[in-house]
């Protein structure tokens, strides 16, 4: 169930942004005026709070607006609320009600809603055949993800009779279109000679294409080919590199830090003056509480320059002081220290909280990092981070 939960969470994190890009004409004030009576506006307002667009991201508030729109039969809100309830975002999980809402939303025939319902149903042998039907409907409507998921059911014999030839036919156009999961799965069929003639060279090309899209399983599979010389020349160094890359990608997906420090410098600022006189001036400004000076001293304490020996505990203190004074890049860097456990105890909740505040403060690099880390956090952790961000005193 964790695999399903993780997949739905990734979808939840990504798809609302797409919806927002398509329906963002109305201002926040206009949405607030219309949301009480218009379910589409209420849903749109929920998406704003879900994505943190123009507001501090808050799933509890988003859930309330999705609930309002869903109660009026608005299918997109029913589907989003179902995802929230399935994961426990913005409140307690209620998977029974989530399934009811998934079913209601799917009645609209929207391919994404059919797909989301199928992802839930395929985990139960009794409902897996219905999942296959839903994937087929979504696939017929042109949804590649559904086509690939249907291929997996045929490959594994889940809800349908196992048929590797059908699985191959489903994977091939998706792989040709650049779908990483289809490329990897089709590559495995060629490696094993299942449903196709065994072809290691073809498998290697497919794994390579998927690996270039950072699919960890494909990196590992390609590493096996290089280690054994199947379809590619024997290259143990390349194999080891791929194993490391695949392992790092898995580590990120399992909540482990594999990327190392991700400290950023504020691009709006000139580099600090590293002369003896310049450093003395910078230290005095930091001691006086200047947020820019605090930030720059924190950045230097991370070992960013050989002039000052790195001290992550000192960096954390300085970044925190700058962050408390409203410096967004300091907030982001403090978040990184919490996420990586550098100079402070590792704490994803505090890290996520500071990323939310940095994003609200206008730091451009915080969004991608927040989305990345949210994928490996529990719904309870995200809810708590959002609560703390909302409760943070405003200057």
Short mmCIF file of C-alpha atoms in Angstrom, two decimals:
data_model
loop_
_atom_site.label_atom_id
_atom_site.label_comp_id
_atom_site.label_asym_id
_atom_site.label_seq_id
_atom_site.Cartn_x
_atom_site.Cartn_y
_atom_site.Cartn_z
CA UNK A 1 0.00 0.00 0.00
CA UNK A 2 2.96 2.34 0.58
CA UNK A 3 3.78 2.21 -3.14
CA UNK A 4 0.24 3.26 -4.03
CA UNK A 5 0.28 5.92 -1.36
CA UNK A 6 3.56 7.35 -2.65
CA UNK A 7 2.29 7.40 -6.24
CA UNK A 8 -0.93 9.19 -5.32
CA UNK A 9 1.06 11.66 -3.24
CA UNK A 10 3.33 12.47 -6.18
CA UNK A 11 0.29 12.94 -8.40
CA UNK A 12 -1.29 15.12 -5.74
CA UNK A 13 1.80 17.31 -5.55
CA UNK A 14 2.12 17.72 -9.32
CA UNK A 15 -1.34 17.90 -10.88
CA UNK A 16 -2.74 20.85 -9.00
CA UNK A 17 -0.02 23.04 -10.45
CA UNK A 18 -1.14 22.03 -13.94
CA UNK A 19 -4.72 22.90 -13.09
CA UNK A 20 -3.65 26.24 -11.71
CA UNK A 21 -1.72 27.11 -14.85
CA UNK A 22 -4.89 26.55 -16.84
CA UNK A 23 -7.34 28.36 -14.54
CA UNK A 24 -5.49 31.19 -12.86
CA UNK A 25 -7.18 34.17 -14.45
CA UNK A 26 -9.18 35.20 -11.39
CA UNK A 27 -7.51 37.14 -8.59
CA UNK A 28 -7.53 35.80 -5.06
CA UNK A 29 -10.01 38.50 -4.06
CA UNK A 30 -12.37 37.55 -6.89
CA UNK A 31 -12.15 33.88 -5.98
CA UNK A 32 -12.98 34.62 -2.35
CA UNK A 33 -16.04 36.60 -3.47
CA UNK A 34 -17.27 33.83 -5.78
CA UNK A 35 -16.25 30.73 -3.82
CA UNK A 36 -19.21 30.73 -1.45
CA UNK A 37 -21.69 30.20 -4.28
CA UNK A 38 -19.60 28.85 -7.17
CA UNK A 39 -18.08 25.35 -6.75
CA UNK A 40 -15.58 25.94 -9.56
CA UNK A 41 -14.28 29.03 -7.76
CA UNK A 42 -14.17 27.14 -4.44
CA UNK A 43 -12.17 24.38 -6.12
CA UNK A 44 -9.83 26.91 -7.69
CA UNK A 45 -9.32 28.55 -4.32
CA UNK A 46 -8.51 25.15 -2.86
CA UNK A 47 -5.89 24.67 -5.57
CA UNK A 48 -4.37 28.03 -4.69
CA UNK A 49 -3.89 26.93 -1.08
CA UNK A 50 -2.75 23.48 -2.19
CA UNK A 51 0.00 24.90 -4.40
CA UNK A 52 0.78 27.95 -2.26
CA UNK A 53 0.09 30.32 -5.16
CA UNK A 54 -0.17 33.83 -3.75
CA UNK A 55 -0.88 32.39 -0.29
CA UNK A 56 0.99 30.34 2.26
CA UNK A 57 0.53 26.69 1.32
CA UNK A 58 -2.00 25.13 3.68
CA UNK A 59 -3.65 21.77 3.03
CA UNK A 60 -6.17 22.22 5.86
CA UNK A 61 -7.57 25.35 4.23
CA UNK A 62 -7.38 23.72 0.79
CA UNK A 63 -9.33 20.70 2.07
CA UNK A 64 -12.08 22.95 3.41
CA UNK A 65 -12.56 24.57 -0.01
CA UNK A 66 -12.42 21.21 -1.80
CA UNK A 67 -15.06 19.95 0.64
CA UNK A 68 -17.31 22.90 -0.16
CA UNK A 69 -17.03 22.34 -3.91
CA UNK A 70 -17.28 18.55 -3.63
CA UNK A 71 -20.50 18.82 -1.62
CA UNK A 72 -22.03 20.57 -4.64
CA UNK A 73 -21.10 17.66 -6.93
CA UNK A 74 -18.07 19.27 -8.58
CA UNK A 75 -16.07 16.28 -9.84
CA UNK A 76 -12.55 17.83 -9.81
CA UNK A 77 -13.03 18.81 -6.16
CA UNK A 78 -14.38 15.36 -5.34
CA UNK A 79 -11.23 13.82 -6.80
CA UNK A 80 -8.87 16.21 -5.00
CA UNK A 81 -10.69 15.73 -1.71
CA UNK A 82 -10.50 11.97 -2.22
CA UNK A 83 -6.72 12.24 -2.61
CA UNK A 84 -6.52 14.32 0.53
CA UNK A 85 -8.59 11.83 2.50
CA UNK A 86 -6.66 8.87 1.11
CA UNK A 87 -3.34 10.38 2.25
CA UNK A 88 -4.52 12.24 5.33
CA UNK A 89 -3.55 15.66 4.02
CA UNK A 90 -5.12 18.58 5.88
CA UNK A 91 -6.70 16.27 8.45
CA UNK A 92 -7.27 12.63 9.34
CA UNK A 93 -7.20 9.96 6.63
CA UNK A 94 -10.53 8.35 5.73
CA UNK A 95 -9.93 5.85 2.96
CA UNK A 96 -13.50 4.55 2.94
CA UNK A 97 -14.85 8.02 2.20
CA UNK A 98 -11.96 8.63 -0.19
CA UNK A 99 -13.01 5.61 -2.24
CA UNK A 100 -16.60 6.86 -2.34
CA UNK A 101 -15.41 10.22 -3.64
CA UNK A 102 -13.03 8.63 -6.15
CA UNK A 103 -16.01 6.69 -7.52
CA UNK A 104 -18.20 9.79 -7.75
CA UNK A 105 -15.49 11.76 -9.55
CA UNK A 106 -14.84 8.90 -11.96
CA UNK A 107 -18.49 8.98 -13.04
CA UNK A 108 -17.59 12.13 -14.98
CA UNK A 109 -15.44 9.99 -17.29
CA UNK A 110 -12.39 12.25 -16.89
CA UNK A 111 -9.33 10.07 -17.68
CA UNK A 112 -7.33 11.27 -14.67
CA UNK A 113 -10.20 10.48 -12.32
CA UNK A 114 -10.63 7.01 -13.86
CA UNK A 115 -6.91 6.47 -13.40
CA UNK A 116 -6.90 7.55 -9.75
CA UNK A 117 -9.79 5.22 -8.92
CA UNK A 118 -8.07 2.36 -10.72
CA UNK A 119 -4.86 2.87 -8.71
CA UNK A 120 -6.85 2.25 -5.54
CA UNK A 121 -8.87 -0.67 -6.89
CA UNK A 122 -5.93 -2.61 -8.35
CA UNK A 123 -4.55 -3.33 -4.85
CA UNK A 124 -7.51 -5.57 -3.98
CA UNK A 125 -7.85 -8.87 -5.92
CA UNK A 126 -11.63 -8.53 -5.81
CA UNK A 127 -11.63 -5.11 -7.46
CA UNK A 128 -8.55 -5.52 -9.67
CA UNK A 129 -10.66 -6.56 -12.72
CA UNK A 130 -12.58 -3.29 -12.40
CA UNK A 131 -9.24 -1.44 -12.21
CA UNK A 132 -8.26 -3.00 -15.53
CA UNK A 133 -11.51 -1.79 -17.09
CA UNK A 134 -10.91 1.74 -15.81
CA UNK A 135 -7.33 1.78 -17.07
CA UNK A 136 -8.64 0.65 -20.45
CA UNK A 137 -11.17 3.48 -20.54
CA UNK A 138 -8.56 6.07 -19.60
CA UNK A 139 -6.10 4.58 -22.08
CA UNK A 140 -8.71 4.69 -24.84
CA UNK A 141 -9.09 8.40 -24.03
CA UNK A 142 -5.39 8.89 -24.69
CA UNK A 143 -3.89 8.75 -21.19
CA UNK A 144 -0.42 7.18 -21.46
CA UNK A 145 -0.02 6.56 -17.72
CA UNK A 146 -3.18 4.44 -17.80
CA UNK A 147 -1.93 2.54 -20.83
CA UNK A 148 1.29 1.67 -19.02
CA UNK A 149 -0.50 0.69 -15.81
CA UNK A 150 -2.78 -1.59 -17.83
CA UNK A 151 0.35 -3.11 -19.34
CA UNK A 152 1.64 -3.87 -15.85
CA UNK A 153 -1.60 -5.69 -15.01
CA UNK A 154 -1.22 -7.86 -18.12
CA UNK A 155 2.46 -8.42 -17.40
CA UNK A 156 1.74 -9.53 -13.81
CA UNK A 157 -1.66 -11.15 -14.38
CA UNK A 158 -3.45 -8.82 -11.94
CA UNK A 159 -7.17 -8.51 -12.58
CA UNK A 160 -6.69 -9.95 -16.08
CA UNK A 161 -5.23 -13.10 -17.56
CA UNK A 162 -1.47 -12.76 -17.86
CA UNK A 163 -0.57 -11.92 -21.45
CA UNK A 164 2.95 -10.67 -22.16
CA UNK A 165 2.18 -9.97 -25.82
CA UNK A 166 -0.58 -7.53 -24.84
CA UNK A 167 1.71 -5.97 -22.23
CA UNK A 168 4.35 -5.42 -24.92
CA UNK A 169 1.83 -3.85 -27.29
CA UNK A 170 0.75 -1.47 -24.54
CA UNK A 171 4.30 -0.53 -23.55
CA UNK A 172 5.69 0.03 -27.06
CA UNK A 173 3.84 3.24 -28.06
CA UNK A 174 4.26 4.66 -24.57
CA UNK A 175 7.98 3.91 -24.65
CA UNK A 176 8.25 5.49 -28.08
CA UNK A 177 6.57 8.59 -26.64
CA UNK A 178 9.27 8.77 -23.95
CA UNK A 179 7.42 7.30 -20.96
CA UNK A 180 10.19 6.18 -18.57
CA UNK A 181 8.23 3.46 -16.80
CA UNK A 182 7.15 1.96 -20.13
CA UNK A 183 10.74 2.05 -21.38
CA UNK A 184 11.99 0.24 -18.30
CA UNK A 185 9.24 -2.38 -18.32
CA UNK A 186 9.63 -3.02 -22.04
CA UNK A 187 13.37 -3.34 -21.50
CA UNK A 188 12.76 -6.04 -18.92
CA UNK A 189 10.65 -7.98 -21.41
CA UNK A 190 13.53 -7.87 -23.90
CA UNK A 191 16.03 -8.95 -21.23
CA UNK A 192 13.91 -11.94 -20.24
CA UNK A 193 12.63 -12.75 -23.70
CA UNK A 194 9.06 -12.55 -22.43
CA UNK A 195 6.52 -11.81 -25.15
CA UNK A 196 9.40 -10.83 -27.47
CA UNK A 197 12.63 -12.35 -28.72
CA UNK A 198 15.44 -11.76 -26.24
CA UNK A 199 17.39 -8.66 -27.29
CA UNK A 200 19.91 -7.21 -24.84
CA UNK A 201 20.90 -4.34 -27.13
CA UNK A 202 17.31 -3.19 -27.41
CA UNK A 203 16.92 -3.56 -23.64
CA UNK A 204 20.05 -1.47 -23.02
CA UNK A 205 18.75 1.32 -25.25
CA UNK A 206 15.42 1.34 -23.41
CA UNK A 207 17.04 1.31 -19.97
CA UNK A 208 19.35 4.14 -21.07
CA UNK A 209 16.39 6.25 -22.21
CA UNK A 210 14.59 5.69 -18.90
CA UNK A 211 17.76 6.26 -16.87
CA UNK A 212 18.20 9.65 -18.54
CA UNK A 213 14.85 10.54 -17.00
CA UNK A 214 16.24 9.60 -13.55
CA UNK A 215 14.23 6.41 -13.14
CA UNK A 216 16.17 4.57 -10.44
CA UNK A 217 15.11 1.08 -11.49
CA UNK A 218 16.31 1.70 -15.02
CA UNK A 219 19.69 2.90 -13.76
CA UNK A 220 20.12 -0.30 -11.78
CA UNK A 221 18.95 -2.49 -14.66
CA UNK A 222 21.35 -0.78 -17.05
CA UNK A 223 24.13 -1.29 -14.50
CA UNK A 224 23.48 -5.03 -14.54
CA UNK A 225 23.90 -5.07 -18.32
CA UNK A 226 27.22 -3.20 -18.12
CA UNK A 227 28.49 -5.41 -15.33
CA UNK A 228 27.81 -8.57 -17.33
CA UNK A 229 28.37 -7.29 -20.88
CA UNK A 230 24.80 -7.99 -21.99
CA UNK A 231 24.06 -5.84 -25.05
CA UNK A 232 26.84 -3.40 -24.09
CA UNK A 233 30.60 -3.78 -23.54
CA UNK A 234 31.65 -4.94 -20.08
CA UNK A 235 32.32 -1.79 -18.07
CA UNK A 236 32.46 -2.33 -14.33
CA UNK A 237 33.21 1.32 -13.65
CA UNK A 238 30.12 2.40 -15.55
CA UNK A 239 28.08 -0.29 -13.80
CA UNK A 240 29.23 0.92 -10.39
CA UNK A 241 28.35 4.49 -11.34
CA UNK A 242 24.86 3.44 -12.41
CA UNK A 243 24.37 1.44 -9.22
CA UNK A 244 25.34 4.51 -7.20
CA UNK A 245 23.02 6.73 -9.22
CA UNK A 246 20.15 4.29 -8.89
CA UNK A 247 20.86 3.89 -5.20
CA UNK A 248 20.92 7.66 -4.71
CA UNK A 249 17.59 8.05 -6.47
CA UNK A 250 16.11 5.32 -4.27
CA UNK A 251 17.60 6.95 -1.19
CA UNK A 252 15.82 10.19 -2.03
CA UNK A 253 12.57 8.29 -2.56
CA UNK A 254 13.02 6.63 0.84
CA UNK A 255 13.65 9.87 2.66
CA UNK A 256 17.44 9.64 2.90
CA UNK A 257 19.70 12.51 1.93
CA UNK A 258 21.84 11.58 -1.04
CA UNK A 259 22.44 14.94 -2.63
CA UNK A 260 24.66 16.48 0.01
CA UNK A 261 24.50 20.14 1.04
CA UNK A 262 22.34 22.34 -1.20
CA UNK A 263 23.35 25.71 0.16
CA UNK A 264 22.43 28.68 -2.04
CA UNK A 265 23.75 32.21 -2.25
CA UNK A 266 21.32 35.09 -2.68
CA UNK A 267 21.72 36.04 -6.35
CA UNK A 268 20.58 39.59 -5.59
CA UNK A 269 23.71 40.25 -3.53
CA UNK A 270 27.26 41.01 -4.49
CA UNK A 271 29.80 38.51 -3.13
CA UNK A 272 31.01 39.46 0.36
CA UNK A 273 34.22 41.46 0.68
CA UNK A 274 36.76 38.91 1.92
CA UNK A 275 39.55 41.33 2.73
CA UNK A 276 40.47 41.61 6.39
CA UNK A 277 38.77 44.99 6.59
CA UNK A 278 35.73 43.76 4.67
CA UNK A 279 35.26 40.74 6.94
CA UNK A 280 35.55 42.88 10.03
CA UNK A 281 32.86 45.21 8.70
CA UNK A 282 30.66 42.22 7.83
CA UNK A 283 31.05 40.73 11.33
CA UNK A 284 30.10 44.02 12.96
CA UNK A 285 27.00 44.33 10.76
CA UNK A 286 26.00 40.77 11.62
CA UNK A 287 26.50 41.45 15.33
CA UNK A 288 24.21 44.45 14.95
CA UNK A 289 21.51 42.19 13.49
CA UNK A 290 21.67 43.14 9.83
CA UNK A 291 19.90 40.26 7.99
CA UNK A 292 22.06 40.47 4.87
CA UNK A 293 25.25 40.38 6.92
CA UNK A 294 23.90 37.49 8.99
CA UNK A 295 23.07 35.62 5.81
CA UNK A 296 26.49 36.25 4.27
CA UNK A 297 28.30 35.20 7.45
CA UNK A 298 26.17 32.04 7.56
CA UNK A 299 27.01 31.31 3.95
CA UNK A 300 30.73 31.69 4.68
CA UNK A 301 30.43 29.41 7.71
CA UNK A 302 29.18 26.59 5.46
CA UNK A 303 32.67 26.40 3.99
CA UNK A 304 31.64 28.17 0.81
CA UNK A 305 34.98 29.99 0.85
CA UNK A 306 38.34 28.98 2.32
CA UNK A 307 38.64 32.33 4.08
CA UNK A 308 36.54 31.05 6.99
CA UNK A 309 36.67 27.46 8.22
CA UNK A 310 33.29 25.75 7.91
CA UNK A 311 31.20 25.43 11.05
CA UNK A 312 27.68 24.18 10.31
CA UNK A 313 26.43 24.87 13.82
CA UNK A 314 27.50 28.48 13.49
CA UNK A 315 25.99 28.61 10.01
CA UNK A 316 22.68 27.35 11.39
CA UNK A 317 22.65 30.03 14.10
CA UNK A 318 23.41 32.76 11.60
CA UNK A 319 20.90 31.56 9.01
CA UNK A 320 18.24 31.29 11.71
CA UNK A 321 18.90 34.85 12.85
CA UNK A 322 18.66 36.11 9.24
CA UNK A 323 15.58 33.98 8.61
CA UNK A 324 13.82 35.35 11.69
CA UNK A 325 14.47 38.81 10.25
CA UNK A 326 12.76 37.85 6.97
CA UNK A 327 15.66 36.92 4.67
CA UNK A 328 14.15 34.30 2.27
CA UNK A 329 17.39 32.68 1.07
CA UNK A 330 18.50 32.30 4.68
CA UNK A 331 15.19 30.52 5.31
CA UNK A 332 15.90 28.18 2.43
CA UNK A 333 19.44 27.44 3.62
CA UNK A 334 18.26 26.84 7.17
CA UNK A 335 15.72 24.41 5.74
CA UNK A 336 18.51 22.57 3.91
CA UNK A 337 20.47 22.21 7.14
CA UNK A 338 17.41 20.71 8.85
CA UNK A 339 16.71 18.39 5.93
CA UNK A 340 20.30 17.15 5.78
CA UNK A 341 20.98 17.20 9.53
CA UNK A 342 23.92 19.60 9.20
CA UNK A 343 24.67 21.69 12.29
CA UNK A 344 21.20 20.88 13.65
CA UNK A 345 19.32 17.63 14.30
CA UNK A 346 17.64 16.39 11.13
CA UNK A 347 14.03 17.51 11.16
CA UNK A 348 11.89 17.32 8.02
CA UNK A 349 9.03 19.22 9.64
CA UNK A 350 11.16 22.26 10.45
CA UNK A 351 12.89 21.98 7.09
CA UNK A 352 9.58 21.96 5.26
CA UNK A 353 8.28 24.82 7.40
CA UNK A 354 11.21 27.05 6.49
CA UNK A 355 10.86 26.15 2.81
CA UNK A 356 7.22 27.23 2.91
CA UNK A 357 8.21 30.54 4.47
CA UNK A 358 11.10 31.00 2.02
CA UNK A 359 8.75 30.34 -0.89
CA UNK A 360 6.25 32.86 0.49
CA UNK A 361 9.13 35.31 0.86
CA UNK A 362 10.00 34.98 -2.82
CA UNK A 363 12.98 32.62 -2.82
CA UNK A 364 12.91 31.05 -6.33
CA UNK A 365 14.68 27.81 -5.42
CA UNK A 366 12.44 26.76 -2.57
CA UNK A 367 9.52 25.42 -4.60
CA UNK A 368 11.36 22.53 -6.28
CA UNK A 369 13.05 21.55 -3.03
CA UNK A 370 9.76 21.64 -1.14
CA UNK A 371 8.06 19.42 -3.71
CA UNK A 372 11.01 17.00 -3.65
CA UNK A 373 11.04 16.66 0.11
CA UNK A 374 7.24 16.50 0.40
CA UNK A 375 7.32 13.28 -1.62
CA UNK A 376 9.14 11.50 1.22
CA UNK A 377 7.25 13.02 4.15
CA UNK A 378 4.15 11.63 5.79
CA UNK A 379 0.90 13.55 5.52
CA UNK A 380 1.08 14.22 9.26
CA UNK A 381 4.53 15.76 8.92
CA UNK A 382 3.40 18.02 6.09
CA UNK A 383 0.29 19.07 7.99
CA UNK A 384 2.43 19.94 11.03
CA UNK A 385 4.95 21.90 8.93
CA UNK A 386 2.14 23.92 7.38
CA UNK A 387 0.58 24.56 10.79
CA UNK A 388 3.89 25.82 12.16
CA UNK A 389 4.43 28.05 9.12
CA UNK A 390 0.96 29.55 9.54
CA UNK A 391 1.57 30.13 13.26
CA UNK A 392 4.98 31.73 12.74
CA UNK A 393 4.82 35.33 14.04
CA UNK A 394 4.79 37.90 11.28
CA UNK A 395 7.18 40.85 11.44
#
